[in-house]
mmCIF file of C-alpha atoms in Angstrom:
data_model
loop_
_atom_site.group_PDB
_atom_site.id
_atom_site.type_symbol
_atom_site.label_atom_id
_atom_site.label_comp_id
_atom_site.label_asym_id
_atom_site.label_seq_id
_atom_site.Cartn_x
_atom_site.Cartn_y
_atom_site.Cartn_z
ATOM 1 C CA MET O 5 -14.094 21.264 4.007
ATOM 2 C CA SER O 6 -12.981 22.532 0.613
ATOM 3 C CA LEU O 7 -15.239 24.640 -1.581
ATOM 4 C CA ALA O 8 -15.181 21.954 -4.309
ATOM 5 C CA LEU O 9 -16.561 19.306 -2.026
ATOM 6 C CA THR O 10 -19.048 21.685 -0.405
ATOM 7 C CA LYS O 11 -20.663 21.814 -3.837
ATOM 8 C CA THR O 12 -20.519 18.094 -4.651
ATOM 9 C CA MET O 13 -20.612 16.132 -1.380
ATOM 10 C CA THR O 14 -24.152 17.074 -0.443
ATOM 11 C CA ASN O 15 -26.199 15.693 2.424
ATOM 12 C CA GLU O 16 -28.007 13.607 -0.167
ATOM 13 C CA THR O 17 -24.701 12.107 -1.314
ATOM 14 C CA LEU O 18 -23.613 11.401 2.239
ATOM 15 C CA LYS O 19 -26.961 9.712 2.950
ATOM 16 C CA LYS O 20 -26.698 7.607 -0.199
ATOM 17 C CA LEU O 21 -23.261 6.352 0.815
ATOM 18 C CA SER O 22 -24.328 5.780 4.411
ATOM 19 C CA ASP O 23 -27.454 3.911 3.331
ATOM 20 C CA ALA O 24 -25.234 1.663 1.185
ATOM 21 C CA GLY O 25 -23.269 0.727 4.296
ATOM 22 C CA CYS O 26 -20.270 3.030 3.928
ATOM 23 C CA LYS O 27 -19.052 4.627 7.149
ATOM 24 C CA ILE O 28 -18.139 8.244 6.419
ATOM 25 C CA HIS O 29 -15.898 10.367 8.649
ATOM 26 C CA ASN O 30 -15.230 14.093 8.203
ATOM 27 C CA ASN O 31 -11.786 15.743 8.286
ATOM 28 C CA LYS O 32 -9.792 12.588 8.986
ATOM 29 C CA MET O 33 -6.093 13.225 9.562
ATOM 30 C CA LEU O 34 -3.983 11.407 6.986
ATOM 31 C CA SER O 35 -1.278 11.046 9.615
ATOM 32 C CA GLU O 36 -3.623 8.587 11.355
ATOM 33 C CA LEU O 37 -3.963 6.501 8.202
ATOM 34 C CA CYS O 38 -0.305 5.855 7.392
ATOM 35 C CA SER O 39 2.724 4.382 9.124
ATOM 36 C CA PHE O 40 4.827 7.517 8.472
ATOM 37 C CA LYS O 41 2.467 9.509 10.750
ATOM 38 C CA ILE O 42 2.627 12.458 8.354
ATOM 39 C CA GLY O 43 -0.242 14.208 6.546
ATOM 40 C CA GLY O 44 -2.988 16.780 6.977
ATOM 41 C CA PRO O 45 -6.777 16.335 6.916
ATOM 42 C CA ALA O 46 -8.742 14.558 4.210
ATOM 43 C CA ASP O 47 -12.186 16.028 3.660
ATOM 44 C CA TYR O 48 -13.680 12.554 4.101
ATOM 45 C CA PHE O 49 -12.624 9.048 5.063
ATOM 46 C CA ALA O 50 -14.860 6.168 3.935
ATOM 47 C CA GLU O 51 -14.830 2.644 5.339
ATOM 48 C CA ILE O 52 -16.387 0.229 2.846
ATOM 49 C CA PRO O 53 -17.470 -3.083 4.427
ATOM 50 C CA GLU O 54 -18.688 -5.287 1.550
ATOM 51 C CA GLU O 55 -19.155 -5.579 -2.210
ATOM 52 C CA ASN O 56 -22.552 -3.888 -2.550
ATOM 53 C CA ALA O 57 -21.251 -0.916 -0.582
ATOM 54 C CA LEU O 58 -18.193 -0.804 -2.840
ATOM 55 C CA ARG O 59 -20.373 -0.821 -5.964
ATOM 56 C CA ALA O 60 -22.524 1.997 -4.556
ATOM 57 C CA PHE O 61 -19.456 3.988 -3.560
ATOM 58 C CA LEU O 62 -17.807 3.701 -6.984
ATOM 59 C CA GLU O 63 -21.050 4.488 -8.789
ATOM 60 C CA THR O 64 -21.706 7.554 -6.611
ATOM 61 C CA VAL O 65 -18.232 9.104 -6.722
ATOM 62 C CA SER O 66 -18.018 8.431 -10.457
ATOM 63 C CA ASP O 67 -21.402 10.006 -11.192
ATOM 64 C CA GLU O 68 -20.679 13.048 -9.048
ATOM 65 C CA LYS O 69 -17.002 13.353 -10.044
ATOM 66 C CA ILE O 70 -15.792 13.339 -6.446
ATOM 67 C CA PRO O 71 -12.028 12.773 -6.104
ATOM 68 C CA PHE O 72 -11.156 9.605 -4.187
ATOM 69 C CA LEU O 73 -8.191 7.407 -3.318
ATOM 70 C CA PHE O 74 -8.143 3.844 -1.984
ATOM 71 C CA ILE O 75 -5.510 2.865 0.539
ATOM 72 C CA GLY O 76 -4.633 -0.262 2.496
ATOM 73 C CA SER O 77 -2.752 0.163 5.753
ATOM 74 C CA GLY O 78 -0.753 3.098 4.403
ATOM 75 C CA THR O 79 2.596 1.434 5.061
ATOM 76 C CA ASN O 80 4.435 2.760 1.993
ATOM 77 C CA ILE O 81 2.788 6.170 1.549
ATOM 78 C CA LEU O 82 3.857 9.769 2.125
ATOM 79 C CA PHE O 83 0.908 12.151 2.403
ATOM 80 C CA PRO O 84 1.186 15.974 2.179
ATOM 81 C CA ASP O 85 0.688 18.254 5.169
ATOM 82 C CA LYS O 86 -2.008 20.154 3.267
ATOM 83 C CA GLY O 87 -4.217 17.049 3.250
ATOM 84 C CA TYR O 88 -6.583 15.822 0.535
ATOM 85 C CA ARG O 89 -9.624 17.501 -0.945
ATOM 86 C CA GLY O 90 -11.599 14.346 -1.564
ATOM 87 C CA ILE O 91 -12.416 10.942 -0.075
ATOM 88 C CA ILE O 92 -9.817 8.516 1.232
ATOM 89 C CA ALA O 93 -11.403 5.056 1.092
ATOM 90 C CA LYS O 94 -10.508 1.764 2.750
ATOM 91 C CA LEU O 95 -11.941 -1.751 2.381
ATOM 92 C CA THR O 96 -13.006 -3.246 5.728
ATOM 93 C CA GLU O 97 -15.056 -6.055 7.353
ATOM 94 C CA GLU O 98 -15.947 -8.615 4.636
ATOM 95 C CA PHE O 99 -12.909 -7.479 2.651
ATOM 96 C CA GLU O 100 -10.735 -8.485 5.616
ATOM 97 C CA GLY O 101 -11.788 -12.137 5.439
ATOM 98 C CA LEU O 102 -9.375 -14.987 4.730
ATOM 99 C CA PHE O 103 -10.374 -18.547 3.717
ATOM 100 C CA ILE O 104 -8.244 -21.645 3.154
ATOM 101 C CA LYS O 105 -9.397 -24.755 1.298
ATOM 102 C CA GLY O 106 -6.767 -27.345 0.466
ATOM 103 C CA ASN O 107 -3.879 -25.460 -1.089
ATOM 104 C CA GLU O 108 -6.079 -22.587 -2.258
ATOM 105 C CA VAL O 109 -6.361 -19.373 -0.255
ATOM 106 C CA THR O 110 -8.915 -16.643 -0.924
ATOM 107 C CA CYS O 111 -8.824 -13.352 0.899
ATOM 108 C CA GLY O 112 -10.218 -9.860 0.669
ATOM 109 C CA ALA O 113 -7.935 -7.018 -0.327
ATOM 110 C CA GLY O 114 -8.287 -5.539 3.166
ATOM 111 C CA ALA O 115 -7.003 -8.678 4.905
ATOM 112 C CA SER O 116 -3.834 -8.416 6.961
ATOM 113 C CA LEU O 117 -0.760 -9.619 5.075
ATOM 114 C CA SER O 118 0.865 -10.867 8.277
ATOM 115 C CA ALA O 119 -2.304 -12.851 9.129
ATOM 116 C CA LEU O 120 -2.264 -14.398 5.652
ATOM 117 C CA VAL O 121 1.389 -15.447 5.935
ATOM 118 C CA LYS O 122 0.833 -16.897 9.425
ATOM 119 C CA SER O 123 -2.363 -18.774 8.471
ATOM 120 C CA ALA O 124 -0.712 -20.281 5.394
ATOM 121 C CA ALA O 125 2.323 -21.406 7.415
ATOM 122 C CA GLU O 126 0.118 -22.963 10.101
ATOM 123 C CA SER O 127 -1.655 -24.910 7.345
ATOM 124 C CA ASN O 128 1.718 -26.159 5.993
ATOM 125 C CA LEU O 129 1.237 -24.134 2.824
ATOM 126 C CA SER O 130 4.353 -22.743 1.185
ATOM 127 C CA GLY O 131 4.676 -19.829 -1.216
ATOM 128 C CA LEU O 132 4.226 -16.690 0.877
ATOM 129 C CA GLU O 133 7.342 -16.841 3.067
ATOM 130 C CA CYS O 134 8.830 -13.947 1.073
ATOM 131 C CA CYS O 135 6.231 -11.661 2.674
ATOM 132 C CA ALA O 136 6.998 -12.597 6.292
ATOM 133 C CA GLY O 137 7.362 -9.494 8.429
ATOM 134 C CA ILE O 138 6.030 -7.108 5.787
ATOM 135 C CA PRO O 139 3.227 -4.909 7.181
ATOM 136 C CA GLY O 140 0.086 -3.864 5.359
ATOM 137 C CA THR O 141 -2.877 -5.421 3.599
ATOM 138 C CA VAL O 142 -2.945 -8.211 1.046
ATOM 139 C CA GLY O 143 -4.392 -5.872 -1.586
ATOM 140 C CA GLY O 144 -1.598 -3.390 -1.016
ATOM 141 C CA ALA O 145 1.003 -6.159 -1.192
ATOM 142 C CA VAL O 146 -0.376 -7.433 -4.513
ATOM 143 C CA PHE O 147 -0.682 -3.900 -5.885
ATOM 144 C CA GLY O 148 3.000 -3.242 -5.092
ATOM 145 C CA ASN O 149 4.119 -6.851 -5.728
ATOM 146 C CA ALA O 150 5.726 -6.980 -2.296
ATOM 147 C CA GLY O 151 8.258 -9.555 -1.199
ATOM 148 C CA SER O 152 11.967 -10.066 -0.736
ATOM 149 C CA ALA O 153 14.628 -8.979 -3.200
ATOM 150 C CA ASP O 154 14.282 -12.181 -5.233
ATOM 151 C CA ASN O 155 10.827 -13.596 -4.418
ATOM 152 C CA TRP O 156 7.545 -11.706 -4.758
ATOM 153 C CA ILE O 157 3.953 -12.284 -3.769
ATOM 154 C CA SER O 158 2.960 -12.511 -7.450
ATOM 155 C CA SER O 159 4.554 -15.971 -7.651
ATOM 156 C CA ALA O 160 1.710 -17.297 -5.469
ATOM 157 C CA VAL O 161 -1.155 -15.374 -7.125
ATOM 158 C CA GLU O 162 -3.755 -17.433 -8.998
ATOM 159 C CA SER O 163 -6.173 -14.598 -9.848
ATOM 160 C CA VAL O 164 -7.159 -11.094 -8.739
ATOM 161 C CA GLU O 165 -10.675 -9.677 -8.580
ATOM 162 C CA ILE O 166 -10.821 -5.995 -9.491
ATOM 163 C CA PHE O 167 -13.298 -3.214 -10.174
ATOM 164 C CA LYS O 168 -12.141 -1.363 -13.276
ATOM 165 C CA LYS O 169 -13.426 1.847 -14.789
ATOM 166 C CA THR O 170 -15.002 1.391 -18.212
ATOM 167 C CA SER O 171 -15.345 3.782 -21.136
ATOM 168 C CA ASP O 172 -18.845 4.786 -20.001
ATOM 169 C CA ASN O 173 -17.482 5.913 -16.609
ATOM 170 C CA THR O 174 -18.864 2.964 -14.650
ATOM 171 C CA TYR O 175 -16.942 0.338 -12.700
ATOM 172 C CA LYS O 176 -17.225 -3.301 -13.699
ATOM 173 C CA LYS O 177 -16.028 -6.324 -11.718
ATOM 174 C CA GLN O 178 -13.444 -8.474 -13.484
ATOM 175 C CA VAL O 179 -11.357 -11.474 -12.493
ATOM 176 C CA LEU O 180 -7.846 -11.405 -13.936
ATOM 177 C CA LYS O 181 -5.746 -14.549 -14.150
ATOM 178 C CA LYS O 182 -2.114 -14.206 -13.159
ATOM 179 C CA ASN O 183 -0.946 -14.267 -16.788
ATOM 180 C CA GLU O 184 -3.201 -11.288 -17.505
ATOM 181 C CA ILE O 185 -1.469 -9.118 -14.906
ATOM 182 C CA PRO O 186 1.842 -7.452 -15.909
ATOM 183 C CA PHE O 187 3.683 -8.122 -12.645
ATOM 184 C CA GLU O 188 7.218 -6.743 -12.368
ATOM 185 C CA TYR O 189 9.577 -5.980 -9.504
ATOM 186 C CA ARG O 190 7.424 -3.873 -7.107
ATOM 187 C CA LYS O 191 4.775 -3.332 -9.798
ATOM 188 C CA SER O 192 1.495 -4.954 -10.773
ATOM 189 C CA GLY O 193 0.106 -2.700 -13.490
ATOM 190 C CA LEU O 194 -3.170 -2.456 -11.549
ATOM 191 C CA GLU O 195 -3.011 1.295 -10.999
ATOM 192 C CA ASP O 196 -6.364 2.124 -12.621
ATOM 193 C CA CYS O 197 -8.536 -0.302 -10.677
ATOM 194 C CA VAL O 198 -9.693 -1.217 -7.198
ATOM 195 C CA ILE O 199 -8.416 -4.619 -6.032
ATOM 196 C CA SER O 200 -11.162 -6.359 -4.040
ATOM 197 C CA LYS O 201 -10.183 -10.025 -3.696
ATOM 198 C CA ILE O 202 -7.161 -12.240 -4.324
ATOM 199 C CA ASN O 203 -6.884 -15.992 -4.888
ATOM 200 C CA PHE O 204 -3.589 -17.731 -4.128
ATOM 201 C CA SER O 205 -2.419 -21.183 -5.147
ATOM 202 C CA LEU O 206 0.109 -22.489 -2.612
ATOM 203 C CA LYS O 207 2.047 -25.730 -2.171
ATOM 204 C CA LYS O 208 1.421 -28.304 0.522
ATOM 205 C CA ASP O 209 4.780 -28.755 2.221
ATOM 206 C CA ALA O 210 4.350 -30.739 5.438
ATOM 207 C CA GLY O 211 7.980 -31.847 5.402
ATOM 208 C CA ASN O 212 9.316 -28.329 5.744
ATOM 209 C CA ASP O 213 9.023 -26.206 8.880
ATOM 210 C CA ILE O 214 7.376 -23.246 7.209
ATOM 211 C CA LEU O 215 6.537 -21.598 10.525
ATOM 212 C CA LYS O 216 10.227 -21.608 11.463
ATOM 213 C CA THR O 217 11.148 -20.064 8.107
ATOM 214 C CA VAL O 218 8.533 -17.349 8.632
ATOM 215 C CA SER O 219 9.639 -16.755 12.233
ATOM 216 C CA ASP O 220 13.304 -16.507 11.197
ATOM 217 C CA SER O 221 12.424 -14.004 8.454
ATOM 218 C CA ILE O 222 10.439 -11.859 10.867
ATOM 219 C CA SER O 223 13.275 -11.928 13.410
ATOM 220 C CA LYS O 224 15.737 -10.847 10.732
ATOM 221 C CA ARG O 225 13.521 -7.929 9.724
ATOM 222 C CA VAL O 226 13.045 -6.876 13.363
ATOM 223 C CA GLN O 227 16.800 -6.818 13.894
ATOM 224 C CA SER O 228 17.638 -5.032 10.649
ATOM 225 C CA GLN O 229 14.858 -2.432 10.408
ATOM 226 C CA PRO O 230 14.057 0.711 12.450
ATOM 227 C CA LEU O 231 10.700 -0.483 13.746
ATOM 228 C CA SER O 232 10.736 1.699 16.868
ATOM 229 C CA LEU O 233 10.137 4.896 14.839
ATOM 230 C CA PRO O 234 7.403 5.768 12.310
ATOM 231 C CA ASN O 235 8.512 4.930 8.761
ATOM 232 C CA ALA O 236 7.132 3.777 5.426
ATOM 233 C CA GLY O 237 9.414 0.840 4.725
ATOM 234 C CA CYS O 238 12.073 0.911 2.038
ATOM 235 C CA ILE O 239 12.196 4.274 0.292
ATOM 236 C CA PHE O 240 13.944 3.069 -2.877
ATOM 237 C CA LYS O 241 13.802 -0.034 -5.013
ATOM 238 C CA ASN O 242 16.952 -2.122 -5.203
ATOM 239 C CA PRO O 243 18.725 -1.454 -8.512
ATOM 240 C CA THR O 244 19.380 -4.629 -10.507
ATOM 241 C CA GLY O 245 22.124 -6.605 -8.750
ATOM 242 C CA LEU O 246 22.623 -3.919 -6.088
ATOM 243 C CA SER O 247 21.318 -2.980 -2.646
ATOM 244 C CA ALA O 248 19.823 0.504 -2.300
ATOM 245 C CA GLY O 249 20.588 0.422 1.432
ATOM 246 C CA LYS O 250 24.260 -0.364 0.858
ATOM 247 C CA LEU O 251 24.577 2.354 -1.779
ATOM 248 C CA ILE O 252 23.108 4.924 0.627
ATOM 249 C CA ASP O 253 25.314 3.673 3.465
ATOM 250 C CA ASP O 254 28.439 3.741 1.259
ATOM 251 C CA ALA O 255 27.552 7.327 0.306
ATOM 252 C CA GLY O 256 27.844 8.240 4.001
ATOM 253 C CA LEU O 257 24.219 9.194 4.431
ATOM 254 C CA LYS O 258 23.206 7.165 7.490
ATOM 255 C CA GLY O 259 21.989 9.594 10.136
ATOM 256 C CA ARG O 260 21.525 12.482 7.669
ATOM 257 C CA LYS O 261 18.704 14.708 8.924
ATOM 258 C CA LYS O 262 16.286 17.265 7.581
ATOM 259 C CA GLY O 263 13.930 18.737 10.118
ATOM 260 C CA GLY O 264 12.279 15.817 11.894
ATOM 261 C CA ALA O 265 13.180 13.263 9.206
ATOM 262 C CA GLU O 266 16.324 11.136 9.329
ATOM 263 C CA VAL O 267 18.028 8.461 7.235
ATOM 264 C CA SER O 268 17.896 5.527 9.618
ATOM 265 C CA GLN O 269 21.035 4.500 11.469
ATOM 266 C CA VAL O 270 19.685 0.931 11.461
ATOM 267 C CA HIS O 271 18.903 0.538 7.740
ATOM 268 C CA ALA O 272 19.959 3.238 5.290
ATOM 269 C CA ASN O 273 17.064 2.567 2.882
ATOM 270 C CA PHE O 274 14.608 3.709 5.561
ATOM 271 C CA ILE O 275 13.751 7.310 6.386
ATOM 272 C CA VAL O 276 12.248 7.626 9.844
ATOM 273 C CA ASN O 277 9.964 10.236 11.345
ATOM 274 C CA ALA O 278 12.272 10.917 14.264
ATOM 275 C CA LYS O 279 10.602 14.073 15.574
ATOM 276 C CA ASN O 280 7.357 15.420 14.059
ATOM 277 C CA ALA O 281 8.709 15.330 10.522
ATOM 278 C CA ALA O 282 6.917 17.326 7.847
ATOM 279 C CA TYR O 283 6.162 16.231 4.292
ATOM 280 C CA ASN O 284 8.854 18.528 2.870
ATOM 281 C CA ASP O 285 11.432 17.235 5.376
ATOM 282 C CA VAL O 286 11.082 13.775 3.850
ATOM 283 C CA LEU O 287 11.030 15.090 0.267
ATOM 284 C CA ASP O 288 14.203 17.125 0.843
ATOM 285 C CA LEU O 289 15.939 14.114 2.368
ATOM 286 C CA ILE O 290 14.889 11.913 -0.563
ATOM 287 C CA TYR O 291 16.310 14.492 -2.976
ATOM 288 C CA THR O 292 19.584 14.635 -1.027
ATOM 289 C CA VAL O 293 19.918 10.847 -0.975
ATOM 290 C CA ARG O 294 19.210 10.444 -4.690
ATOM 291 C CA LYS O 295 21.598 13.221 -5.697
ATOM 292 C CA THR O 296 24.410 12.033 -3.423
ATOM 293 C CA VAL O 297 24.140 8.402 -4.566
ATOM 294 C CA LYS O 298 24.087 9.546 -8.191
ATOM 295 C CA ASP O 299 27.153 11.762 -7.672
ATOM 296 C CA LYS O 300 29.167 9.214 -5.677
ATOM 297 C CA CYS O 301 28.012 5.883 -7.142
ATOM 298 C CA ASN O 302 26.588 6.885 -10.543
ATOM 299 C CA VAL O 303 23.355 5.037 -9.767
ATOM 300 C CA ASP O 304 19.856 6.473 -10.181
ATOM 301 C CA LEU O 305 17.667 5.327 -7.303
ATOM 302 C CA GLU O 306 14.014 4.692 -8.162
ATOM 303 C CA LEU O 307 11.357 5.316 -5.540
ATOM 304 C CA GLU O 308 9.456 2.447 -3.961
ATOM 305 C CA LEU O 309 7.642 4.865 -1.627
ATOM 306 C CA LYS O 310 4.376 6.243 -3.047
ATOM 307 C CA ILE O 311 4.405 10.039 -2.738
ATOM 308 C CA PHE O 312 1.156 11.973 -3.028
ATOM 309 C CA ASP O 313 0.922 15.709 -3.687
ATOM 310 C CA PHE O 314 -2.760 16.383 -4.279
#
């Protein structure tokens, strides 16, 4: 445990969080919390099962100025080998619920994105096919506005419930309508809040085989992505009108290695953890890819991967 948290995360604080329903774990390896399987120990890992526990958690860490970070399934994150001197938090249990009524779907931010897509398709509800085969949580998908190159999850969003920090250092629950959220390609503008619940408005489409569309999309992703090795999905955003994967492939970078990290032979916009890759292995490979594509194609690649260096 770091000296900073020895001073602030007292037994009293731990008891307060535990009494509120939060499940607190010491020295959790970040490599266990992300799909890249890279990262050192976090001082604490907190599982937050319902809204009252979330309120208590936010109030406590805010009052005591304890560093914290919320994650979903960690499917587009690179954590450092040195770990995190604070609390990594995740929404669980009640936040993993998913409810369908008519063409409206409400789910917690911790719900599985794949479960949401499947449940909607089975109910003949269209609007989320663009997310078929994408791993992670619904909250993470909305935060990063996940989807295909041309269709994003934001098109189906009706409203998003968030907890946002106010000027007096407290967190207040708000419900934002879709037109109040500045969605862009792979962006939501919700960086300074905690997403807790999402409402979707879908279309009843009994005449279309939505399940087949979803199944075909998943099959295509399975065939075109390196799913047999740890990775964090696409590393770079697609530049307007271009494919980041094709640019990297055309630059001759497929198979390029640095330590245990490798530009995938299956899909060039993926970096895989081929053999116990370190944080700096991936960073060095990202730098090499960006520089080479800039030199050969005169295109600046923008990261889609979220890189943390605490």
